[in-house]
Amino acid sequence: MDAMGSMLYEGKAKKIFAAARPDQVVHYFKDDATAFNAEKRGTIVDKGVVNNRVSERLFTLIEEKGIPTHFLKRLSDREMLTKKVAIVPVEVVVRNLVAGSLAKRLGLRVGDAIEPAIVEFYYKNDALGDPLVNDDHLRLMNVATPGVLRELRELAHKVNAVLKPFFDERKMQLVDFKLEFGLFHNKLILADEISPDTCRFWDMETGESMDKDRFRKDMGKIEEAYQEVLKRVCG
Ligand code: TMP
Ligand code: ASP
């Protein structure tokens, strides 16, 4: 039995609890949704259930392809048991198509293909609003060494090579996504979650957003989109 212990941390979308073993934790996926560094807040009904199941499926797939993750098992609708990692405070974003902040920052046309895919680093810091940074900035701040950054970039491309065809088969365009990594016994492994909160998916038939952009931009049919992602990924 994986008894749940005291709460160790509460984030915007998840709570982390101690597990029976000191090197493991339990993630509880909430329905709380935030955007624009938590300036916008709301609830997406059953988002926690969807994100837990979608993350389980994707972490399992990624592990099968030989990339280590923190995932151990799904405990319930909203709870996942993982390895306890020290999170590297870098948000690693992979982009296959132009969208979001990239389109805005560089004036590029939304939907244009990016080949080969690009990787961006954001410094994970709420007070600073998660700024875009380069390798030198991260090295300057002692957040990551050049070796670690090289590995993060490599792992991010490998995850993309696994996920892109998986979503293609499900008639979903994997536009972009954000990954977080952590250290476990001195090894970098994939952590956090992979879900409609952390990815952009466009329906290949209709071009419609099937992700958190529906919440960010008040597009409506948010719950329906999350349920559709669950169906296509896990159904
Ligand atoms: P962006 O275009 O807003 O920079 O987002 C790139 C990707 O990262 C997109 O798939 C959404 C995801 N993302 C997060 O997971 N968390 C965040 O805080 C932000 C801003 C983006
Ligand atoms: N997770 C981010 C926040 O609240 C935003 C986002 O995903 O757009 O602030």
PDB file of C-alpha atoms and ligand atoms in Angstrom:
ATOM      1  CA  MET A   1       0.000   0.000   0.000  1.00  0.00           C
ATOM      2  CA  ASP A   2       1.307   3.453  -0.860  1.00  0.00           C
ATOM      3  CA  ALA A   3       0.118   5.431   2.130  1.00  0.00           C
ATOM      4  CA  MET A   4      -0.024   9.149   1.485  1.00  0.00           C
ATOM      5  CA  GLY A   5       1.923  11.293   3.906  1.00  0.00           C
ATOM      6  CA  SER A   6       2.092  14.997   4.601  1.00  0.00           C
ATOM      7  CA  MET A   7       1.907  17.623   1.882  1.00  0.00           C
ATOM      8  CA  LEU A   8       5.390  18.682   0.773  1.00  0.00           C
ATOM      9  CA  TYR A   9       4.476  21.309  -1.811  1.00  0.00           C
ATOM     10  CA  GLU A  10       1.463  22.892  -3.470  1.00  0.00           C
ATOM     11  CA  GLY A  11       1.827  24.146  -7.015  1.00  0.00           C
ATOM     12  CA  LYS A  12      -0.673  25.783  -9.338  1.00  0.00           C
ATOM     13  CA  ALA A  13      -2.024  22.534 -10.762  1.00  0.00           C
ATOM     14  CA  LYS A  14      -0.728  19.834  -8.403  1.00  0.00           C
ATOM     15  CA  LYS A  15      -0.051  19.016  -4.783  1.00  0.00           C
ATOM     16  CA  ILE A  16       2.894  16.831  -3.846  1.00  0.00           C
ATOM     17  CA  PHE A  17       2.706  14.488  -0.852  1.00  0.00           C
ATOM     18  CA  ALA A  18       5.251  12.303   0.882  1.00  0.00           C
ATOM     19  CA  ALA A  19       4.975   8.610  -0.009  1.00  0.00           C
ATOM     20  CA  ALA A  20       5.742   5.507   2.062  1.00  0.00           C
ATOM     21  CA  ARG A  21       9.281   5.488   0.674  1.00  0.00           C
ATOM     22  CA  PRO A  22      11.482   8.556   1.160  1.00  0.00           C
ATOM     23  CA  ASP A  23      12.665   8.478  -2.470  1.00  0.00           C
ATOM     24  CA  GLN A  24       9.116   8.601  -3.854  1.00  0.00           C
ATOM     25  CA  VAL A  25       6.263  11.153  -3.827  1.00  0.00           C
ATOM     26  CA  VAL A  26       2.567  11.213  -4.675  1.00  0.00           C
ATOM     27  CA  HIS A  27       1.259  13.869  -7.082  1.00  0.00           C
ATOM     28  CA  TYR A  28      -2.363  14.947  -6.686  1.00  0.00           C
ATOM     29  CA  PHE A  29      -3.714  16.540  -9.892  1.00  0.00           C
ATOM     30  CA  LYS A  30      -6.087  19.474  -9.227  1.00  0.00           C
ATOM     31  CA  ASP A  31      -8.735  21.029 -11.462  1.00  0.00           C
ATOM     32  CA  ASP A  32      -7.306  24.518 -10.795  1.00  0.00           C
ATOM     33  CA  ALA A  33      -6.208  26.311 -13.939  1.00  0.00           C
ATOM     34  CA  THR A  34      -4.027  29.401 -14.165  1.00  0.00           C
ATOM     35  CA  ALA A  35      -2.576  31.400 -17.018  1.00  0.00           C
ATOM     36  CA  PHE A  36      -0.298  34.411 -17.506  1.00  0.00           C
ATOM     37  CA  ASN A  37       1.698  33.702 -14.356  1.00  0.00           C
ATOM     38  CA  ALA A  38      -1.499  33.077 -12.353  1.00  0.00           C
ATOM     39  CA  GLU A  39      -3.078  36.451 -13.199  1.00  0.00           C
ATOM     40  CA  LYS A  40      -5.960  34.468 -14.662  1.00  0.00           C
ATOM     41  CA  ARG A  41      -7.486  31.746 -12.491  1.00  0.00           C
ATOM     42  CA  GLY A  42     -10.262  29.246 -12.978  1.00  0.00           C
ATOM     43  CA  THR A  43     -11.372  25.652 -12.821  1.00  0.00           C
ATOM     44  CA  ILE A  44     -11.497  23.083 -15.587  1.00  0.00           C
ATOM     45  CA  VAL A  45     -13.815  20.332 -14.386  1.00  0.00           C
ATOM     46  CA  ASP A  46     -12.023  16.931 -14.220  1.00  0.00           C
ATOM     47  CA  LYS A  47      -8.814  18.400 -15.667  1.00  0.00           C
ATOM     48  CA  GLY A  48      -6.899  16.621 -12.877  1.00  0.00           C
ATOM     49  CA  VAL A  49      -8.294  13.245 -13.909  1.00  0.00           C
ATOM     50  CA  VAL A  50      -7.483  13.866 -17.580  1.00  0.00           C
ATOM     51  CA  ASN A  51      -3.960  15.139 -16.939  1.00  0.00           C
ATOM     52  CA  ASN A  52      -3.155  12.226 -14.606  1.00  0.00           C
ATOM     53  CA  ARG A  53      -4.263   9.619 -17.158  1.00  0.00           C
ATOM     54  CA  VAL A  54      -2.748  11.354 -20.175  1.00  0.00           C
ATOM     55  CA  SER A  55       0.564  11.785 -18.316  1.00  0.00           C
ATOM     56  CA  GLU A  56       0.502   8.099 -17.313  1.00  0.00           C
ATOM     57  CA  ARG A  57       0.050   7.033 -20.945  1.00  0.00           C
ATOM     58  CA  LEU A  58       2.739   9.374 -22.295  1.00  0.00           C
ATOM     59  CA  PHE A  59       5.314   8.652 -19.567  1.00  0.00           C
ATOM     60  CA  THR A  60       4.776   4.924 -20.142  1.00  0.00           C
ATOM     61  CA  LEU A  61       5.302   5.351 -23.880  1.00  0.00           C
ATOM     62  CA  ILE A  62       8.424   7.470 -23.353  1.00  0.00           C
ATOM     63  CA  GLU A  63       9.886   4.915 -20.884  1.00  0.00           C
ATOM     64  CA  GLU A  64       9.201   2.129 -23.404  1.00  0.00           C
ATOM     65  CA  LYS A  65      11.343   4.069 -25.872  1.00  0.00           C
ATOM     66  CA  GLY A  66      14.225   4.122 -23.408  1.00  0.00           C
ATOM     67  CA  ILE A  67      13.979   7.644 -21.977  1.00  0.00           C
ATOM     68  CA  PRO A  68      13.926   7.637 -18.158  1.00  0.00           C
ATOM     69  CA  THR A  69      11.018   9.367 -16.398  1.00  0.00           C
ATOM     70  CA  HIS A  70       9.908   9.848 -12.795  1.00  0.00           C
ATOM     71  CA  PHE A  71       6.698   7.870 -13.412  1.00  0.00           C
ATOM     72  CA  LEU A  72       6.097   4.747 -11.291  1.00  0.00           C
ATOM     73  CA  LYS A  73       2.339   4.157 -11.334  1.00  0.00           C
ATOM     74  CA  ARG A  74      -1.072   5.776 -11.289  1.00  0.00           C
ATOM     75  CA  LEU A  75      -2.633   5.247  -7.857  1.00  0.00           C
ATOM     76  CA  SER A  76      -6.127   6.622  -8.472  1.00  0.00           C
ATOM     77  CA  ASP A  77      -8.070   9.030 -10.670  1.00  0.00           C
ATOM     78  CA  ARG A  78      -6.036  12.001  -9.473  1.00  0.00           C
ATOM     79  CA  GLU A  79      -2.958  10.471  -7.852  1.00  0.00           C
ATOM     80  CA  MET A  80       0.314   9.348  -9.375  1.00  0.00           C
ATOM     81  CA  LEU A  81       3.308   7.781  -7.618  1.00  0.00           C
ATOM     82  CA  THR A  82       6.677   8.989  -8.895  1.00  0.00           C
ATOM     83  CA  LYS A  83      10.329   9.023  -8.015  1.00  0.00           C
ATOM     84  CA  LYS A  84      11.240  12.030  -5.880  1.00  0.00           C
ATOM     85  CA  VAL A  85      13.498  14.264  -7.952  1.00  0.00           C
ATOM     86  CA  ALA A  86      15.227  17.588  -7.430  1.00  0.00           C
ATOM     87  CA  ILE A  87      13.611  19.656 -10.179  1.00  0.00           C
ATOM     88  CA  VAL A  88      15.991  21.523 -12.476  1.00  0.00           C
ATOM     89  CA  PRO A  89      14.416  25.017 -12.595  1.00  0.00           C
ATOM     90  CA  VAL A  90      14.311  25.143 -16.389  1.00  0.00           C
ATOM     91  CA  GLU A  91      11.186  24.838 -18.529  1.00  0.00           C
ATOM     92  CA  VAL A  92      12.254  23.101 -21.726  1.00  0.00           C
ATOM     93  CA  VAL A  93       9.936  24.010 -24.609  1.00  0.00           C
ATOM     94  CA  VAL A  94       9.955  22.101 -27.907  1.00  0.00           C
ATOM     95  CA  ARG A  95       8.286  23.670 -30.953  1.00  0.00           C
ATOM     96  CA  ASN A  96       7.189  21.941 -34.171  1.00  0.00           C
ATOM     97  CA  LEU A  97       4.914  24.727 -35.421  1.00  0.00           C
ATOM     98  CA  VAL A  98       4.899  28.463 -34.789  1.00  0.00           C
ATOM     99  CA  ALA A  99       2.418  29.475 -32.056  1.00  0.00           C
ATOM    100  CA  GLY A 100       2.096  31.271 -28.740  1.00  0.00           C
ATOM    101  CA  SER A 101       4.939  33.365 -27.411  1.00  0.00           C
ATOM    102  CA  LEU A 102       7.232  32.507 -30.349  1.00  0.00           C
ATOM    103  CA  ALA A 103       4.799  33.989 -32.885  1.00  0.00           C
ATOM    104  CA  LYS A 104       4.402  37.069 -30.698  1.00  0.00           C
ATOM    105  CA  ARG A 105       8.069  37.629 -29.861  1.00  0.00           C
ATOM    106  CA  LEU A 106       9.458  37.202 -33.380  1.00  0.00           C
ATOM    107  CA  GLY A 107       6.432  38.160 -35.480  1.00  0.00           C
ATOM    108  CA  LEU A 108       6.350  34.741 -37.147  1.00  0.00           C
ATOM    109  CA  ARG A 109       3.223  33.365 -38.790  1.00  0.00           C
ATOM    110  CA  VAL A 110       1.145  31.088 -36.571  1.00  0.00           C
ATOM    111  CA  GLY A 111       1.020  27.548 -37.969  1.00  0.00           C
ATOM    112  CA  ASP A 112       4.219  27.694 -40.030  1.00  0.00           C
ATOM    113  CA  ALA A 113       6.263  24.504 -39.722  1.00  0.00           C
ATOM    114  CA  ILE A 114       9.535  24.561 -37.780  1.00  0.00           C
ATOM    115  CA  GLU A 115      11.874  21.941 -39.239  1.00  0.00           C
ATOM    116  CA  PRO A 116      13.864  20.720 -37.517  1.00  0.00           C
ATOM    117  CA  ALA A 117      12.061  21.393 -34.240  1.00  0.00           C
ATOM    118  CA  ILE A 118      13.574  24.008 -31.922  1.00  0.00           C
ATOM    119  CA  VAL A 119      14.166  23.890 -28.184  1.00  0.00           C
ATOM    120  CA  GLU A 120      13.913  26.908 -25.864  1.00  0.00           C
ATOM    121  CA  PHE A 121      14.823  27.295 -22.207  1.00  0.00           C
ATOM    122  CA  TYR A 122      12.806  29.346 -19.733  1.00  0.00           C
ATOM    123  CA  TYR A 123      14.050  29.989 -16.206  1.00  0.00           C
ATOM    124  CA  LYS A 124      11.397  28.591 -13.853  1.00  0.00           C
ATOM    125  CA  ASN A 125      10.811  31.494 -11.499  1.00  0.00           C
ATOM    126  CA  ASP A 126       7.316  32.865 -10.755  1.00  0.00           C
ATOM    127  CA  ALA A 127       8.604  36.189  -9.400  1.00  0.00           C
ATOM    128  CA  LEU A 128      10.355  36.828 -12.723  1.00  0.00           C
ATOM    129  CA  GLY A 129       7.517  35.417 -14.845  1.00  0.00           C
ATOM    130  CA  ASP A 130       9.567  32.483 -16.231  1.00  0.00           C
ATOM    131  CA  PRO A 131      11.812  34.496 -18.585  1.00  0.00           C
ATOM    132  CA  LEU A 132      13.249  33.089 -21.821  1.00  0.00           C
ATOM    133  CA  VAL A 133      16.963  32.512 -21.234  1.00  0.00           C
ATOM    134  CA  ASN A 134      19.962  31.207 -23.143  1.00  0.00           C
ATOM    135  CA  ASP A 135      22.652  28.762 -22.085  1.00  0.00           C
ATOM    136  CA  ASP A 136      24.944  31.519 -20.850  1.00  0.00           C
ATOM    137  CA  HIS A 137      22.237  32.941 -18.562  1.00  0.00           C
ATOM    138  CA  LEU A 138      21.615  29.538 -16.992  1.00  0.00           C
ATOM    139  CA  ARG A 139      25.331  28.966 -16.550  1.00  0.00           C
ATOM    140  CA  LEU A 140      25.754  32.471 -15.064  1.00  0.00           C
ATOM    141  CA  MET A 141      23.043  31.724 -12.496  1.00  0.00           C
ATOM    142  CA  ASN A 142      24.526  28.282 -11.748  1.00  0.00           C
ATOM    143  CA  VAL A 143      21.219  26.705 -12.732  1.00  0.00           C
ATOM    144  CA  ALA A 144      22.785  24.226 -15.137  1.00  0.00           C
ATOM    145  CA  THR A 145      26.188  23.366 -16.577  1.00  0.00           C
ATOM    146  CA  PRO A 146      26.814  23.226 -20.340  1.00  0.00           C
ATOM    147  CA  GLY A 147      26.793  19.427 -20.064  1.00  0.00           C
ATOM    148  CA  VAL A 148      23.378  19.384 -18.394  1.00  0.00           C
ATOM    149  CA  LEU A 149      21.979  21.838 -20.977  1.00  0.00           C
ATOM    150  CA  ARG A 150      23.268  19.653 -23.807  1.00  0.00           C
ATOM    151  CA  GLU A 151      21.574  16.655 -22.214  1.00  0.00           C
ATOM    152  CA  LEU A 152      18.290  18.561 -21.671  1.00  0.00           C
ATOM    153  CA  ARG A 153      18.251  19.558 -25.337  1.00  0.00           C
ATOM    154  CA  GLU A 154      19.005  15.992 -26.474  1.00  0.00           C
ATOM    155  CA  LEU A 155      16.353  14.468 -24.221  1.00  0.00           C
ATOM    156  CA  ALA A 156      13.790  17.058 -25.360  1.00  0.00           C
ATOM    157  CA  HIS A 157      14.386  16.172 -29.032  1.00  0.00           C
ATOM    158  CA  LYS A 158      14.145  12.465 -28.189  1.00  0.00           C
ATOM    159  CA  VAL A 159      10.804  12.992 -26.396  1.00  0.00           C
ATOM    160  CA  ASN A 160       9.552  14.938 -29.424  1.00  0.00           C
ATOM    161  CA  ALA A 161      10.568  12.064 -31.710  1.00  0.00           C
ATOM    162  CA  VAL A 162       8.423   9.736 -29.578  1.00  0.00           C
ATOM    163  CA  LEU A 163       5.413  12.011 -29.089  1.00  0.00           C
ATOM    164  CA  LYS A 164       5.029  13.519 -32.559  1.00  0.00           C
ATOM    165  CA  PRO A 165       4.202  10.278 -34.395  1.00  0.00           C
ATOM    166  CA  PHE A 166       2.005   9.146 -31.479  1.00  0.00           C
ATOM    167  CA  PHE A 167      -0.162  12.262 -31.842  1.00  0.00           C
ATOM    168  CA  ASP A 168      -0.039  12.136 -35.662  1.00  0.00           C
ATOM    169  CA  GLU A 169      -1.698   8.713 -35.448  1.00  0.00           C
ATOM    170  CA  ARG A 170      -4.427  10.269 -33.325  1.00  0.00           C
ATOM    171  CA  LYS A 171      -4.993  13.070 -35.823  1.00  0.00           C
ATOM    172  CA  MET A 172      -3.561  15.657 -33.436  1.00  0.00           C
ATOM    173  CA  GLN A 173      -0.836  18.066 -34.402  1.00  0.00           C
ATOM    174  CA  LEU A 174       1.739  18.373 -31.615  1.00  0.00           C
ATOM    175  CA  VAL A 175       2.390  22.106 -32.039  1.00  0.00           C
ATOM    176  CA  ASP A 176       4.637  22.615 -29.005  1.00  0.00           C
ATOM    177  CA  PHE A 177       5.074  21.419 -25.434  1.00  0.00           C
ATOM    178  CA  LYS A 178       6.918  22.109 -22.193  1.00  0.00           C
ATOM    179  CA  LEU A 179       8.994  19.568 -20.285  1.00  0.00           C
ATOM    180  CA  GLU A 180      10.605  19.619 -16.860  1.00  0.00           C
ATOM    181  CA  PHE A 181      13.447  17.416 -15.754  1.00  0.00           C
ATOM    182  CA  GLY A 182      14.775  16.434 -12.351  1.00  0.00           C
ATOM    183  CA  LEU A 183      17.814  14.813 -10.840  1.00  0.00           C
ATOM    184  CA  PHE A 184      17.382  11.331  -9.358  1.00  0.00           C
ATOM    185  CA  HIS A 185      20.569   9.730  -8.023  1.00  0.00           C
ATOM    186  CA  ASN A 186      22.592  12.231 -10.090  1.00  0.00           C
ATOM    187  CA  LYS A 187      20.784  11.294 -13.295  1.00  0.00           C
ATOM    188  CA  LEU A 188      18.513  13.579 -15.341  1.00  0.00           C
ATOM    189  CA  ILE A 189      15.049  12.107 -15.782  1.00  0.00           C
ATOM    190  CA  LEU A 190      11.812  13.493 -17.220  1.00  0.00           C
ATOM    191  CA  ALA A 191       9.465  14.788 -14.501  1.00  0.00           C
ATOM    192  CA  ASP A 192       6.337  16.923 -13.918  1.00  0.00           C
ATOM    193  CA  GLU A 193       3.476  16.093 -16.343  1.00  0.00           C
ATOM    194  CA  ILE A 194       2.697  15.938 -20.058  1.00  0.00           C
ATOM    195  CA  SER A 195      -0.888  16.950 -20.610  1.00  0.00           C
ATOM    196  CA  PRO A 196      -3.192  19.417 -22.382  1.00  0.00           C
ATOM    197  CA  ASP A 197      -1.968  21.927 -19.752  1.00  0.00           C
ATOM    198  CA  THR A 198       1.605  21.671 -21.000  1.00  0.00           C
ATOM    199  CA  CYS A 199       1.174  20.970 -24.727  1.00  0.00           C
ATOM    200  CA  ARG A 200      -0.514  22.618 -27.696  1.00  0.00           C
ATOM    201  CA  PHE A 201      -2.573  20.197 -29.787  1.00  0.00           C
ATOM    202  CA  TRP A 202      -4.458  21.153 -32.925  1.00  0.00           C
ATOM    203  CA  ASP A 203      -7.085  18.832 -34.374  1.00  0.00           C
ATOM    204  CA  MET A 204      -5.767  17.794 -37.803  1.00  0.00           C
ATOM    205  CA  GLU A 205      -9.213  17.888 -39.397  1.00  0.00           C
ATOM    206  CA  THR A 206     -10.563  21.167 -38.018  1.00  0.00           C
ATOM    207  CA  GLY A 207      -7.434  22.996 -36.807  1.00  0.00           C
ATOM    208  CA  GLU A 208      -9.197  23.604 -33.475  1.00  0.00           C
ATOM    209  CA  SER A 209      -7.184  23.934 -30.258  1.00  0.00           C
ATOM    210  CA  MET A 210      -7.517  20.916 -27.951  1.00  0.00           C
ATOM    211  CA  ASP A 211      -5.552  22.229 -24.967  1.00  0.00           C
ATOM    212  CA  LYS A 212      -5.192  24.940 -22.335  1.00  0.00           C
ATOM    213  CA  ASP A 213      -5.202  27.671 -24.990  1.00  0.00           C
ATOM    214  CA  ARG A 214      -9.010  27.292 -24.866  1.00  0.00           C
ATOM    215  CA  PHE A 215      -8.811  28.501 -21.241  1.00  0.00           C
ATOM    216  CA  ARG A 216      -6.065  31.091 -21.841  1.00  0.00           C
ATOM    217  CA  LYS A 217      -8.011  32.690 -24.700  1.00  0.00           C
ATOM    218  CA  ASP A 218     -11.592  32.092 -23.448  1.00  0.00           C
ATOM    219  CA  MET A 219     -12.438  29.943 -26.457  1.00  0.00           C
ATOM    220  CA  GLY A 220     -15.145  27.870 -24.697  1.00  0.00           C
ATOM    221  CA  LYS A 221     -15.669  24.074 -24.825  1.00  0.00           C
ATOM    222  CA  ILE A 222     -12.657  23.625 -22.531  1.00  0.00           C
ATOM    223  CA  GLU A 223     -13.843  20.493 -20.709  1.00  0.00           C
ATOM    224  CA  GLU A 224     -14.964  18.966 -24.012  1.00  0.00           C
ATOM    225  CA  ALA A 225     -11.476  19.474 -25.455  1.00  0.00           C
ATOM    226  CA  TYR A 226      -9.769  17.848 -22.443  1.00  0.00           C
ATOM    227  CA  GLN A 227     -12.155  14.862 -22.626  1.00  0.00           C
ATOM    228  CA  GLU A 228     -11.454  14.506 -26.350  1.00  0.00           C
ATOM    229  CA  VAL A 229      -7.703  14.434 -25.673  1.00  0.00           C
ATOM    230  CA  LEU A 230      -8.280  11.736 -23.021  1.00  0.00           C
ATOM    231  CA  LYS A 231     -10.323   9.697 -25.506  1.00  0.00           C
ATOM    232  CA  ARG A 232      -7.749   9.926 -28.294  1.00  0.00           C
ATOM    233  CA  VAL A 233      -4.732   9.275 -26.035  1.00  0.00           C
ATOM    234  CA  CYS A 234      -6.134   6.621 -23.702  1.00  0.00           C
ATOM    235  CA  GLY A 235      -9.330   5.415 -25.414  1.00  0.00           C
TER     236      GLY A 235
HETATM  237  P1  TMP B   1       4.368  29.626 -25.077  1.00  0.00           P
HETATM  238  O1  TMP B   1       4.146  29.667 -26.560  1.00  0.00           O
HETATM  239  O2  TMP B   1       3.350  30.409 -24.310  1.00  0.00           O
HETATM  240  O3  TMP B   1       5.779  29.997 -24.736  1.00  0.00           O
HETATM  241  O4  TMP B   1       4.170  28.107 -24.631  1.00  0.00           O
HETATM  242  C1  TMP B   1       4.925  27.076 -25.185  1.00  0.00           C
HETATM  243  C2  TMP B   1       4.443  25.733 -24.650  1.00  0.00           C
HETATM  244  O5  TMP B   1       4.685  25.611 -23.262  1.00  0.00           O
HETATM  245  C3  TMP B   1       2.940  25.493 -24.828  1.00  0.00           C
HETATM  246  O6  TMP B   1       2.746  24.151 -25.266  1.00  0.00           O
HETATM  247  C4  TMP B   1       2.364  25.675 -23.468  1.00  0.00           C
HETATM  248  C5  TMP B   1       3.493  25.342 -22.530  1.00  0.00           C
HETATM  249  N1  TMP B   1       3.520  26.186 -21.328  1.00  0.00           N
HETATM  250  C6  TMP B   1       3.471  25.585 -20.086  1.00  0.00           C
HETATM  251  O7  TMP B   1       3.379  24.354 -19.958  1.00  0.00           O
HETATM  252  N2  TMP B   1       3.530  26.392 -18.987  1.00  0.00           N
HETATM  253  C7  TMP B   1       3.641  27.737 -19.072  1.00  0.00           C
HETATM  254  O8  TMP B   1       3.689  28.408 -18.039  1.00  0.00           O
HETATM  255  C8  TMP B   1       3.690  28.334 -20.369  1.00  0.00           C
HETATM  256  C9  TMP B   1       3.800  29.830 -20.520  1.00  0.00           C
HETATM  257  C10 TMP B   1       3.635  27.516 -21.460  1.00  0.00           C
HETATM  258  N1  ASP B   2       1.156  27.816 -15.885  1.00  0.00           N
HETATM  259  C1  ASP B   2       1.233  29.207 -16.183  1.00  0.00           C
HETATM  260  C2  ASP B   2       0.663  30.073 -15.070  1.00  0.00           C
HETATM  261  O1  ASP B   2      -0.135  30.153 -14.446  1.00  0.00           O
HETATM  262  C3  ASP B   2       0.657  29.695 -17.408  1.00  0.00           C
HETATM  263  C4  ASP B   2       0.304  28.945 -18.604  1.00  0.00           C
HETATM  264  O2  ASP B   2       0.292  27.730 -18.659  1.00  0.00           O
HETATM  265  O3  ASP B   2      -0.020  29.643 -19.575  1.00  0.00           O
HETATM  266  O4  ASP B   2       0.922  30.974 -14.748  1.00  0.00           O
END
